[in-house]
Coordinates of C-alpha atoms in Angstrom, one line a residue:
Chain F
X5 CA -33.7 10.2 -4.5
X6 CA -32.7 6.6 -5.5
X7 CA -31.6 4.7 -2.4
X8 CA -28.1 3.4 -2.5
X9 CA -27.3 2.4 1.1
X10 CA -30.7 1.3 2.3
X11 CA -32.1 -0.1 -0.9
X12 CA -32.7 -3.5 0.8
X13 CA -34.3 -2.1 4.0
X14 CA -37.6 -3.7 4.5
X15 CA -37.0 -6.3 1.8
X16 CA -36.4 -9.5 3.5
X17 CA -34.3 -12.0 1.6
X18 CA -32.5 -9.4 -0.5
X19 CA -29.2 -9.8 1.6
X20 CA -28.1 -13.0 -0.3
X21 CA -25.6 -12.9 -3.1
X22 CA -28.1 -14.2 -5.7
X23 CA -30.5 -11.4 -5.3
X24 CA -27.6 -9.0 -4.9
X25 CA -26.3 -10.0 -8.3
X26 CA -29.7 -9.8 -9.9
X27 CA -29.9 -6.2 -8.6
X28 CA -26.6 -5.0 -9.9
X29 CA -24.4 -6.0 -7.0
X30 CA -20.6 -6.1 -7.6
X31 CA -21.0 -4.0 -10.8
X32 CA -18.9 -1.4 -9.1
X33 CA -16.2 -4.0 -8.5
X34 CA -16.2 -5.1 -12.1
X35 CA -16.0 -1.5 -13.2
X36 CA -13.2 -0.8 -10.7
X37 CA -10.9 -3.5 -12.2
X38 CA -11.0 -1.6 -15.5
X39 CA -9.1 1.2 -13.8
X40 CA -5.7 1.4 -12.2
X41 CA -5.8 1.7 -8.4
X42 CA -4.5 5.3 -8.6
X43 CA -7.6 6.3 -10.7
X44 CA -9.9 4.7 -8.2
X45 CA -8.4 6.9 -5.5
X46 CA -8.8 9.9 -7.8
X47 CA -12.5 9.0 -8.4
X48 CA -13.2 8.8 -4.7
X49 CA -11.4 12.1 -4.2
X50 CA -13.4 13.7 -7.0
X51 CA -16.6 12.4 -5.6
X52 CA -16.0 14.5 -2.4
X53 CA -16.9 11.6 -0.2
X54 CA -16.2 12.4 3.5
X55 CA -16.0 9.8 6.2
X56 CA -19.3 8.8 7.7
X57 CA -17.9 7.6 11.0
X58 CA -18.0 11.1 12.6
X59 CA -14.9 13.1 11.7
X60 CA -15.8 13.7 8.0
X61 CA -12.3 13.4 6.7
X62 CA -12.1 13.2 2.9
X63 CA -11.9 9.5 2.1
X64 CA -9.9 9.7 -1.1
X65 CA -7.3 11.8 0.6
X66 CA -7.0 9.3 3.4
X67 CA -6.4 6.5 0.8
X68 CA -3.8 8.6 -1.0
X69 CA -1.6 8.7 2.1
X70 CA -0.9 4.9 1.8
X71 CA 2.6 4.3 0.4
X72 CA 2.6 3.0 -3.1
X73 CA 5.5 0.5 -2.7
X74 CA 3.9 -2.9 -3.7
X75 CA 6.4 -4.9 -1.6
X76 CA 4.9 -3.5 1.7
X77 CA 2.0 -5.3 3.3
X78 CA -1.0 -3.1 3.7
X79 CA -4.3 -3.5 5.5
X80 CA -7.9 -2.2 5.3
X81 CA -10.0 -2.2 8.5
X82 CA -13.7 -1.5 8.4
X83 CA -14.9 0.2 11.6
X84 CA -18.1 -1.5 12.4
X85 CA -17.9 -0.9 16.1
X86 CA -21.0 1.2 16.0
X87 CA -21.4 2.4 19.6
X88 CA -22.3 6.1 19.6
X89 CA -25.6 6.2 21.4
X90 CA -28.4 6.9 19.0
X91 CA -26.6 5.3 16.1
X92 CA -27.8 2.2 14.2
X93 CA -27.0 2.8 10.6
X94 CA -24.0 0.5 10.1
X95 CA -26.0 -2.3 11.7
X96 CA -28.8 -1.5 9.1
X97 CA -26.3 -1.8 6.2
X98 CA -24.6 -5.0 7.5
X99 CA -27.9 -6.8 8.3
X100 CA -29.7 -5.8 5.1
X101 CA -27.0 -5.4 2.5
X102 CA -23.8 -7.1 3.6
X103 CA -22.5 -7.5 0.1
X104 CA -22.6 -3.7 -0.4
X105 CA -20.1 -3.4 2.4
X106 CA -18.0 -6.3 1.1
X107 CA -17.9 -4.9 -2.4
X108 CA -16.9 -1.4 -1.1
X109 CA -14.2 -3.1 1.0
X110 CA -12.8 -5.0 -2.0
X111 CA -12.7 -1.9 -4.1
X112 CA -11.0 0.1 -1.3
X113 CA -8.5 -2.7 -0.8
X114 CA -7.7 -2.8 -4.5
X115 CA -7.2 1.0 -4.5
X116 CA -4.7 1.0 -1.7
X117 CA -3.2 -2.4 -2.4
X118 CA -4.3 -4.2 0.7
X119 CA -4.3 -8.0 0.5
X120 CA -6.1 -8.5 3.8
X121 CA -9.0 -6.7 5.5
X122 CA -10.7 -7.0 8.8
X123 CA -14.2 -6.0 9.7
X124 CA -14.2 -4.9 13.4
X125 CA -17.8 -5.5 14.4
X126 CA -19.1 -4.8 17.9
X127 CA -19.7 -8.0 19.9
X128 CA -23.4 -7.4 20.6
X129 CA -24.2 -7.5 16.9
X130 CA -24.5 -11.2 16.7
X131 CA -27.1 -11.2 13.9
X132 CA -25.1 -8.8 11.8
X133 CA -22.0 -11.0 12.3
X134 CA -23.8 -14.1 11.1
X135 CA -25.1 -12.2 8.1
X136 CA -21.6 -11.0 7.3
X137 CA -20.0 -14.4 7.8
X138 CA -22.5 -15.9 5.4
X139 CA -22.0 -13.1 2.9
X140 CA -18.2 -13.4 3.0
X141 CA -18.5 -17.2 2.4
X142 CA -20.8 -16.5 -0.6
X143 CA -18.3 -13.9 -2.0
X144 CA -15.5 -16.4 -1.8
X145 CA -17.6 -19.0 -3.6
X146 CA -18.5 -16.6 -6.4
X147 CA -14.8 -15.5 -6.8
X148 CA -15.2 -12.0 -5.5
X149 CA -12.7 -12.8 -2.7
X150 CA -9.7 -15.0 -2.7
X151 CA -7.0 -15.4 -5.3
X152 CA -7.0 -13.5 -8.6
X153 CA -10.5 -11.9 -8.2
X154 CA -12.4 -12.0 -11.5
X155 CA -9.2 -12.5 -13.4
X156 CA -7.9 -9.1 -12.3
X157 CA -4.7 -10.4 -10.8
X158 CA -5.7 -8.9 -7.5
X159 CA -6.1 -11.2 -4.5
X160 CA -7.7 -10.4 -1.2
X161 CA -8.8 -12.1 2.0
X162 CA -11.4 -10.7 4.4
X163 CA -12.0 -11.6 8.0
X164 CA -14.3 -10.6 10.8
X165 CA -12.9 -9.5 14.2
X166 CA -15.5 -9.3 16.9
X167 CA -15.3 -6.6 19.5
X168 CA -16.6 -7.5 23.0
X169 CA -18.0 -4.4 24.6
X170 CA -15.8 -1.3 24.5
X171 CA -17.0 1.9 22.9
X172 CA -13.4 3.2 22.8
X173 CA -12.6 0.6 20.1
X174 CA -14.4 2.8 17.6
X175 CA -11.4 5.1 18.0
X176 CA -9.3 4.0 15.1
X177 CA -6.0 3.3 16.9
X178 CA -7.8 1.6 19.8
X179 CA -9.4 -0.6 17.2
X180 CA -6.0 -1.6 15.9
X181 CA -4.8 -2.4 19.4
X182 CA -7.8 -4.5 19.9
X183 CA -7.3 -6.5 16.8
X184 CA -3.6 -7.1 17.8
X185 CA -4.8 -8.6 21.0
X186 CA -4.2 -5.8 23.4
X187 CA -6.5 -3.7 25.6
X188 CA -8.4 -1.3 23.3
X189 CA -6.6 1.9 24.3
X190 CA -5.7 4.6 21.7
X191 CA -2.2 5.0 20.4
X192 CA -0.2 8.1 20.1
X193 CA -0.4 9.9 16.8
X194 CA 1.8 10.4 14.8
X195 CA 2.6 8.0 13.4
X196 CA -0.7 7.9 11.7
X197 CA -2.2 4.5 10.7
X198 CA -1.6 5.3 7.0
X199 CA 2.1 4.8 7.6
X200 CA 2.1 2.6 10.7
X201 CA -1.2 1.0 11.5
X202 CA -2.2 -2.6 12.0
X203 CA 0.9 -4.7 12.9
X204 CA 3.0 -1.6 12.1
X205 CA 1.9 -1.7 8.5
X206 CA 0.2 1.0 6.4
X207 CA -3.5 0.8 7.2
X208 CA -6.7 2.5 6.2
X209 CA -9.6 2.5 8.7
X210 CA -13.0 3.4 7.2
X211 CA -16.5 3.4 8.6
X212 CA -19.1 0.9 7.2
X213 CA -21.3 3.6 5.6
X214 CA -18.2 5.3 4.0
X215 CA -17.2 2.0 2.4
X216 CA -20.8 1.3 1.4
X217 CA -20.8 4.5 -0.7
X218 CA -17.8 3.4 -2.8
X219 CA -19.4 0.9 -5.2
X220 CA -21.9 3.5 -6.4
X221 CA -19.2 6.1 -6.8
X222 CA -17.3 3.8 -9.1
X223 CA -20.3 2.5 -11.0
X224 CA -22.2 5.8 -11.5
X225 CA -19.2 8.1 -11.4
X226 CA -17.9 10.7 -9.0
X227 CA -19.9 13.5 -10.7
X228 CA -23.2 11.7 -9.9
X229 CA -22.2 11.5 -6.2
X230 CA -20.9 15.0 -5.9
X231 CA -24.1 16.4 -7.4
X232 CA -26.1 15.1 -4.4
X233 CA -26.4 17.5 -1.4
X234 CA -24.1 20.5 -0.6
X235 CA -20.9 21.0 -2.5
X236 CA -18.6 20.5 0.4
X237 CA -20.6 17.6 2.0
X238 CA -21.9 15.7 -0.9
X239 CA -23.7 12.4 -1.1
X240 CA -26.4 10.3 0.5
X241 CA -26.3 10.0 4.3
X242 CA -28.2 7.7 6.6
X243 CA -29.8 9.5 9.5
X244 CA -30.7 7.4 12.5
X245 CA -33.7 9.0 14.1
X246 CA -34.8 8.1 17.6
X247 CA -36.6 9.6 20.6
X248 CA -39.9 11.5 20.6
X249 CA -40.9 11.2 16.9
X250 CA -43.8 9.3 15.3
X251 CA -41.7 7.3 12.9
X252 CA -38.2 6.7 14.2
X253 CA -35.8 4.7 12.1
X254 CA -33.2 4.9 9.3
X255 CA -33.6 7.5 6.6
X256 CA -31.3 7.8 3.6
X257 CA -31.4 11.4 2.4
X258 CA -29.0 13.9 0.8
X259 CA -26.7 15.6 3.2
X260 CA -28.0 19.1 3.9
X261 CA -31.5 18.0 4.6
X262 CA -32.8 20.3 7.4
X263 CA -33.7 19.0 10.8
X264 CA -37.2 20.4 10.3
X265 CA -37.7 18.4 7.1
X266 CA -36.3 15.2 8.7
X267 CA -38.4 15.4 11.8
X268 CA -41.7 16.8 10.5
X269 CA -41.7 15.6 7.0
X270 CA -39.9 12.3 6.9
X271 CA -40.5 11.1 10.5
X272 CA -44.1 12.3 10.7
X273 CA -43.5 14.9 13.4
X274 CA -43.5 14.7 17.2
X275 CA -44.7 11.6 19.0
X276 CA -47.2 13.4 21.2
X277 CA -49.1 16.1 19.4
X278 CA -49.5 18.1 22.6
X279 CA -45.8 18.3 23.3
X280 CA -43.5 20.5 21.3
X281 CA -39.9 20.0 20.4
X282 CA -37.4 21.0 23.0
X283 CA -34.0 19.9 21.7
X284 CA -32.3 17.7 19.2
X285 CA -29.0 15.9 19.4
X286 CA -27.9 16.0 15.7
X287 CA -25.1 13.6 15.5
X288 CA -24.8 11.1 18.3
X289 CA -24.5 12.0 22.0
X290 CA -21.0 13.5 21.5
X291 CA -22.6 16.2 19.4
X292 CA -23.8 19.2 21.4
X293 CA -27.6 19.5 21.3
X294 CA -29.4 22.2 19.4
X295 CA -32.7 23.9 20.5
X296 CA -36.0 24.3 18.9
X297 CA -35.0 27.6 17.3
X298 CA -32.3 25.9 15.3
X299 CA -34.5 23.5 13.4
X300 CA -33.7 24.9 10.0
X301 CA -30.1 24.0 10.3
X302 CA -29.1 21.7 7.4
X303 CA -27.7 18.4 8.5
X304 CA -24.2 18.4 7.0
X305 CA -20.7 18.6 8.2
X306 CA -20.1 22.3 7.8
X307 CA -23.6 23.7 8.7
X308 CA -23.6 21.9 12.0
X309 CA -20.0 22.8 12.7
X310 CA -21.0 26.5 12.2
X311 CA -23.7 26.0 14.9
X312 CA -21.1 24.7 17.3
X313 CA -22.3 21.1 16.9
X314 CA -21.4 18.3 14.5
X315 CA -22.8 15.8 12.1
X316 CA -21.0 13.0 13.9
X317 CA -22.5 9.6 13.1
X318 CA -25.8 11.1 11.9
X319 CA -27.8 10.0 14.9
X320 CA -30.6 12.4 15.5
X321 CA -32.1 12.1 18.9
X322 CA -35.3 14.1 19.3
X323 CA -36.6 15.3 22.7
X324 CA -39.9 16.9 23.5
X325 CA -40.9 19.4 26.2
X326 CA -41.3 16.6 28.8
X327 CA -37.6 15.8 28.8
X328 CA -35.5 16.8 31.8
X329 CA -32.2 18.1 30.6
X330 CA -30.4 17.3 33.8
X331 CA -31.3 13.7 33.5
X332 CA -30.4 13.7 29.9
X333 CA -27.0 15.2 30.7
X334 CA -26.5 12.6 33.5
X335 CA -27.4 9.6 31.3
X336 CA -25.1 10.8 28.5
X337 CA -22.2 11.7 30.9
X338 CA -22.6 8.4 32.7
X339 CA -22.1 6.7 29.4
X340 CA -18.8 8.5 28.8
X341 CA -17.4 7.7 32.2
X342 CA -18.5 4.1 31.8
X343 CA -16.6 3.9 28.5
X344 CA -13.5 5.8 29.5
X345 CA -10.6 3.5 28.8
X346 CA -8.6 4.6 31.7
X347 CA -5.5 5.6 29.8
X348 CA -5.4 9.4 30.6
X349 CA -6.2 11.1 33.9
X350 CA -8.5 14.0 32.7
X351 CA -10.9 11.5 31.1
X352 CA -10.5 8.6 33.6
X353 CA -11.0 10.8 36.7
X354 CA -12.8 13.8 35.1
X355 CA -15.7 12.0 33.6
X356 CA -16.8 10.1 36.7
X357 CA -16.4 13.4 38.7
X358 CA -18.8 15.1 36.3
X359 CA -21.2 12.1 36.6
X360 CA -21.2 12.4 40.4
X361 CA -22.0 16.1 40.3
X362 CA -24.8 15.5 37.8
X363 CA -26.1 12.7 39.9
X364 CA -26.4 14.8 43.0
X365 CA -28.1 17.7 41.0
X366 CA -30.6 15.2 39.5
X367 CA -31.4 13.6 42.8
X368 CA -32.0 16.9 44.6
X369 CA -28.7 17.1 46.5
X370 CA -27.1 19.7 44.2
X371 CA -25.0 22.4 45.9
X372 CA -24.7 26.1 45.2
X373 CA -21.8 26.5 42.7
X374 CA -22.3 23.1 41.1
X375 CA -23.0 24.5 37.7
X376 CA -19.8 26.5 37.8
X377 CA -18.0 23.4 39.1
X378 CA -19.2 21.5 36.1
X379 CA -18.0 24.2 33.8
X380 CA -14.6 24.4 35.4
X381 CA -14.2 20.6 35.1
X382 CA -15.2 20.8 31.4
X383 CA -12.4 23.4 30.9
X384 CA -9.9 21.1 32.5
X385 CA -10.9 18.0 30.5
X386 CA -11.5 19.5 27.1
X387 CA -8.4 19.4 24.8
X388 CA -6.4 17.7 27.6
X389 CA -7.3 14.1 26.9
X390 CA -5.4 11.5 24.9
X391 CA -8.2 10.9 22.5
X392 CA -11.6 12.5 21.6
X393 CA -13.7 10.5 24.1
X394 CA -13.2 13.1 26.9
X395 CA -13.9 15.9 24.4
X396 CA -17.1 14.2 23.5
X397 CA -18.2 14.1 27.1
X398 CA -17.5 17.8 27.5
X399 CA -19.1 18.8 24.2
X400 CA -22.3 17.0 25.2
X401 CA -22.5 18.6 28.6
X402 CA -21.6 22.0 27.4
X403 CA -24.4 21.8 24.8
X404 CA -26.9 21.0 27.6
X405 CA -25.6 23.8 29.8
X406 CA -25.5 26.4 27.0
X407 CA -29.2 25.8 26.1
X408 CA -30.7 24.8 29.5
X409 CA -28.6 26.3 32.2
X410 CA -31.7 27.5 34.1
X411 CA -32.9 23.9 34.4
X412 CA -29.7 22.8 36.2
X413 CA -29.9 25.8 38.5
X414 CA -33.6 25.1 39.2
X415 CA -32.7 21.6 40.2
X416 CA -30.1 22.9 42.6
X417 CA -32.2 25.8 44.0
X418 CA -35.5 23.9 44.4
X419 CA -34.3 20.3 44.8
X420 CA -36.7 19.2 42.1
X421 CA -37.2 19.1 38.4
X422 CA -38.5 21.9 36.3
X423 CA -40.4 19.8 33.7
X424 CA -41.8 16.8 35.4
Chain C
X16 CA -11.1 -27.8 28.9
X17 CA -12.1 -27.1 25.3
X18 CA -14.3 -29.4 23.4
X19 CA -13.2 -30.8 20.0
X20 CA -15.5 -28.4 18.3
X21 CA -14.0 -25.5 20.2
X22 CA -10.5 -26.6 19.4
X23 CA -11.4 -26.7 15.7
X24 CA -12.9 -23.2 16.0
X25 CA -9.7 -21.9 17.6
X26 CA -7.6 -23.3 14.7
X27 CA -9.9 -21.4 12.3
X28 CA -9.4 -18.2 14.4
X29 CA -5.6 -18.5 14.3
X30 CA -5.7 -18.6 10.5
X31 CA -7.1 -15.1 10.4
X32 CA -4.1 -13.3 11.9
X33 CA -0.3 -13.1 11.3
X34 CA 0.2 -13.8 15.0
X35 CA -1.5 -15.9 17.7
X36 CA -2.0 -13.1 20.2
X37 CA -4.6 -11.5 17.9
X38 CA -6.8 -14.5 18.5
X39 CA -7.2 -13.7 22.2
X40 CA -10.6 -12.0 21.9
X41 CA -12.1 -14.8 19.9
X42 CA -10.7 -17.5 22.1
X43 CA -12.0 -15.8 25.2
X44 CA -15.4 -15.7 23.6
X45 CA -15.3 -19.3 22.7
X46 CA -14.1 -20.2 26.3
X47 CA -16.9 -18.1 27.8
X48 CA -19.5 -19.9 25.7
X49 CA -18.0 -23.3 26.6
X50 CA -18.3 -22.6 30.3
X51 CA -21.9 -21.4 29.9
X52 CA -21.5 -17.6 30.1
X53 CA -18.5 -16.7 32.2
X54 CA -14.7 -17.1 32.5
X55 CA -12.5 -18.4 35.4
X56 CA -8.8 -18.2 36.1
X57 CA -8.2 -21.7 34.7
X58 CA -9.6 -20.5 31.3
X59 CA -7.0 -17.6 31.3
X60 CA -4.2 -20.0 32.0
X61 CA -5.3 -22.4 29.2
X62 CA -5.7 -19.6 26.7
X63 CA -2.3 -18.2 27.6
X64 CA -0.8 -21.6 26.9
X65 CA -2.6 -21.9 23.6
X66 CA -1.6 -18.4 22.4
X67 CA 1.8 -18.2 23.9
X68 CA 0.9 -15.2 26.1
X69 CA 1.3 -14.5 29.8
X70 CA -1.8 -15.3 31.9
X71 CA -1.9 -11.7 33.1
X72 CA -2.0 -10.5 29.5
X73 CA -5.1 -12.7 28.8
X74 CA -6.6 -11.4 32.0
X75 CA -6.0 -7.8 31.0
X76 CA -7.9 -8.3 27.8
X77 CA -10.8 -10.1 29.5
X78 CA -11.1 -7.5 32.2
X79 CA -11.1 -4.6 29.6
X80 CA -14.1 -5.7 27.5
X81 CA -17.5 -5.6 29.3
X82 CA -19.0 -8.7 27.6
X83 CA -16.5 -11.1 29.2
X84 CA -18.0 -12.1 32.6
X85 CA -14.8 -12.8 34.5
X86 CA -15.5 -14.9 37.7
X87 CA -19.1 -13.7 37.4
X88 CA -21.5 -16.5 36.5
X89 CA -24.6 -15.4 34.7
X90 CA -28.0 -17.2 34.5
X91 CA -29.2 -19.3 31.6
X92 CA -30.8 -16.1 30.2
X93 CA -28.7 -13.0 30.5
X94 CA -31.1 -10.0 30.1
X95 CA -29.3 -6.8 29.1
X96 CA -31.6 -3.8 29.1
X97 CA -30.4 -0.6 27.3
X98 CA -30.3 2.4 29.7
X99 CA -29.0 5.0 27.3
X100 CA -30.7 8.1 25.9
X101 CA -33.1 6.8 23.1
X102 CA -34.4 4.0 25.3
X103 CA -34.7 6.3 28.3
X104 CA -36.8 8.8 26.4
X105 CA -39.3 6.1 25.7
X106 CA -39.6 4.7 29.2
X107 CA -36.7 2.2 29.7
X108 CA -36.4 3.2 33.4
X109 CA -39.9 2.0 34.2
X110 CA -39.3 -1.2 32.2
X111 CA -36.2 -1.9 34.2
X112 CA -38.1 -1.4 37.5
X113 CA -40.9 -3.6 36.1
X114 CA -38.4 -6.4 35.4
X115 CA -36.9 -6.1 38.8
X116 CA -40.3 -6.7 40.3
X117 CA -41.2 -9.5 37.9
X118 CA -38.0 -11.4 38.5
X119 CA -37.7 -10.4 42.1
X120 CA -34.1 -9.4 41.8
X121 CA -32.2 -6.1 41.4
X122 CA -30.1 -5.1 38.4
X123 CA -26.8 -7.0 38.5
X124 CA -28.3 -10.0 40.3
X125 CA -29.3 -13.6 39.2
X126 CA -32.5 -15.4 40.2
X127 CA -31.9 -18.2 42.8
X128 CA -32.8 -20.8 40.2
X129 CA -29.9 -19.4 38.0
X130 CA -32.3 -18.9 35.1
X131 CA -32.2 -15.1 34.7
X132 CA -29.5 -12.4 35.2
X133 CA -30.6 -8.8 34.9
X134 CA -28.1 -6.2 33.7
X135 CA -28.4 -2.7 32.3
X136 CA -26.1 -1.8 29.5
X137 CA -25.2 1.2 27.3
X138 CA -26.6 1.7 23.8
X139 CA -27.0 -1.5 21.8
X140 CA -27.6 0.3 18.5
X141 CA -31.3 -0.4 18.2
X142 CA -32.5 3.1 19.0
X143 CA -35.1 3.3 16.2
X144 CA -37.0 0.5 18.0
X145 CA -36.5 1.7 21.5
X146 CA -36.9 0.7 24.2
X147 CA -35.0 -2.6 23.7
X148 CA -33.1 -5.3 25.4
X149 CA -30.9 -8.2 24.5
X150 CA -31.3 -11.7 25.9
X151 CA -28.3 -13.8 25.2
X152 CA -27.7 -13.3 21.4
X153 CA -31.1 -11.9 20.5
X154 CA -32.6 -8.4 20.4
X155 CA -36.1 -7.7 21.7
X156 CA -37.4 -4.3 20.5
X157 CA -40.3 -1.8 20.9
X158 CA -40.8 -3.1 24.4
X159 CA -43.7 -2.6 26.7
X160 CA -44.4 -4.1 30.1
X161 CA -46.9 -6.5 28.6
X162 CA -44.5 -7.6 25.9
X163 CA -41.8 -8.2 28.6
X164 CA -44.2 -10.3 30.6
X165 CA -44.8 -12.5 27.6
X166 CA -41.1 -12.8 26.8
X167 CA -40.2 -13.8 30.3
X168 CA -43.1 -16.2 30.5
X169 CA -42.0 -17.9 27.3
X170 CA -38.5 -18.3 28.7
X171 CA -39.7 -19.6 32.0

């Protein structure tokens, strides 16, 4: 498959505008200006593109919710607050092909009528920020940003907003709060951002990878895009593979590639030949883990949902037989309690409670009934939190308990680990 | 408090947004850099004046985001080691212990010569090159104990 999103990976120097233009960069934008904004939205709808940030919401549909009144200020925000553990795809795009993102953002802004856009990039990504800053400057110099872009009559300004260490700002309304200068805590929905978003104006928030798909859809046509991968989850997808594999890294493959093909074909198999595969987290730590018997599951939105998990951010974390699932659950849960924003009680108090119980099980102080206590806490957190962060914590833990309950019980009964 | 260069940067920041409050994160970041890695009460008051906010509101922002070191000075080199899943699977725990031994401090502490602060952090988005750490602005990837020794020696 021809690479769209990662074509520059491993090609140092290709991130500049000059090499970008030689290689067909901004052709999508030139093509976009030949169409009315409405038709751009229709093309994205027809392509079947679904959001790559985790939820898989149809992108064209999201754009179509923006009011058409040209007198209303509208915004586009790019969610580059990549923080789901195991995920490093957006960083890969921004560092290697910043102009692809910028081009996608200009097209999206043209489609929805946004005169200003912000890239919300996580604070730790200093290198990526510098790359984007330089690329935005180049884009202004070449007339792709600013007033009357390429003579189209469309004007647009793009700015970078740096996060500073808060996973929750990846939640779209928390991201808006953060740009507005408040603590990054989620807002009540409705109203949805499409009607009342940044500064109370209609706003689209899209993930980096989603926006990076847009130029190719416009240039090559929606049919080309929808012909890749499964009918209901079409298009290329970046999988971020980490953990116990020979060749971890970023892989751009059609959605629907099976976990087996990804791990054993593309990634060269397990890191240690003597150790078999135990479990895989298919879509970032919020996605419940799957076990070794589920390796033939295609990695796409619907197939993973049918297995009770999710594609999420496309972060595939591979664990071999030497991995202790109690420890894994503890590390993941500790992350969620650390990142809980404190707004609602079930998450703020529930996630650290889970962490404490997991800690005592891990360190040999587990009590009889602790597994049941974890389950009862999960029931009381899930679906009762203000935003999906608490749900993510529960889904991750439930996945571990469903597949490896005996390991937790062994830790409690024998005060030591089953695997190491 | 702010240098001329910082004042100019702040003017650029304010151009990005329709109101001044939105500049608070950037201005806090600039202030932290100016002070050498952390923020104090005085900074909050100054920022509040510049942005037309209450000091308590600036404080609220600074306290919410983990990269602002409020009243918590850090060493010349702030070492932040990832402790999340992908790095853990490839031995981050041993590397953290190794660094504690090498630097003779515990996680969360600063060496007496104020050169190194050792922290553990959640995922930094470099999982394909785990285990990894960040020192000030830079990522160090595919770490081993030997590699860490060399990095620390070069910084000493």
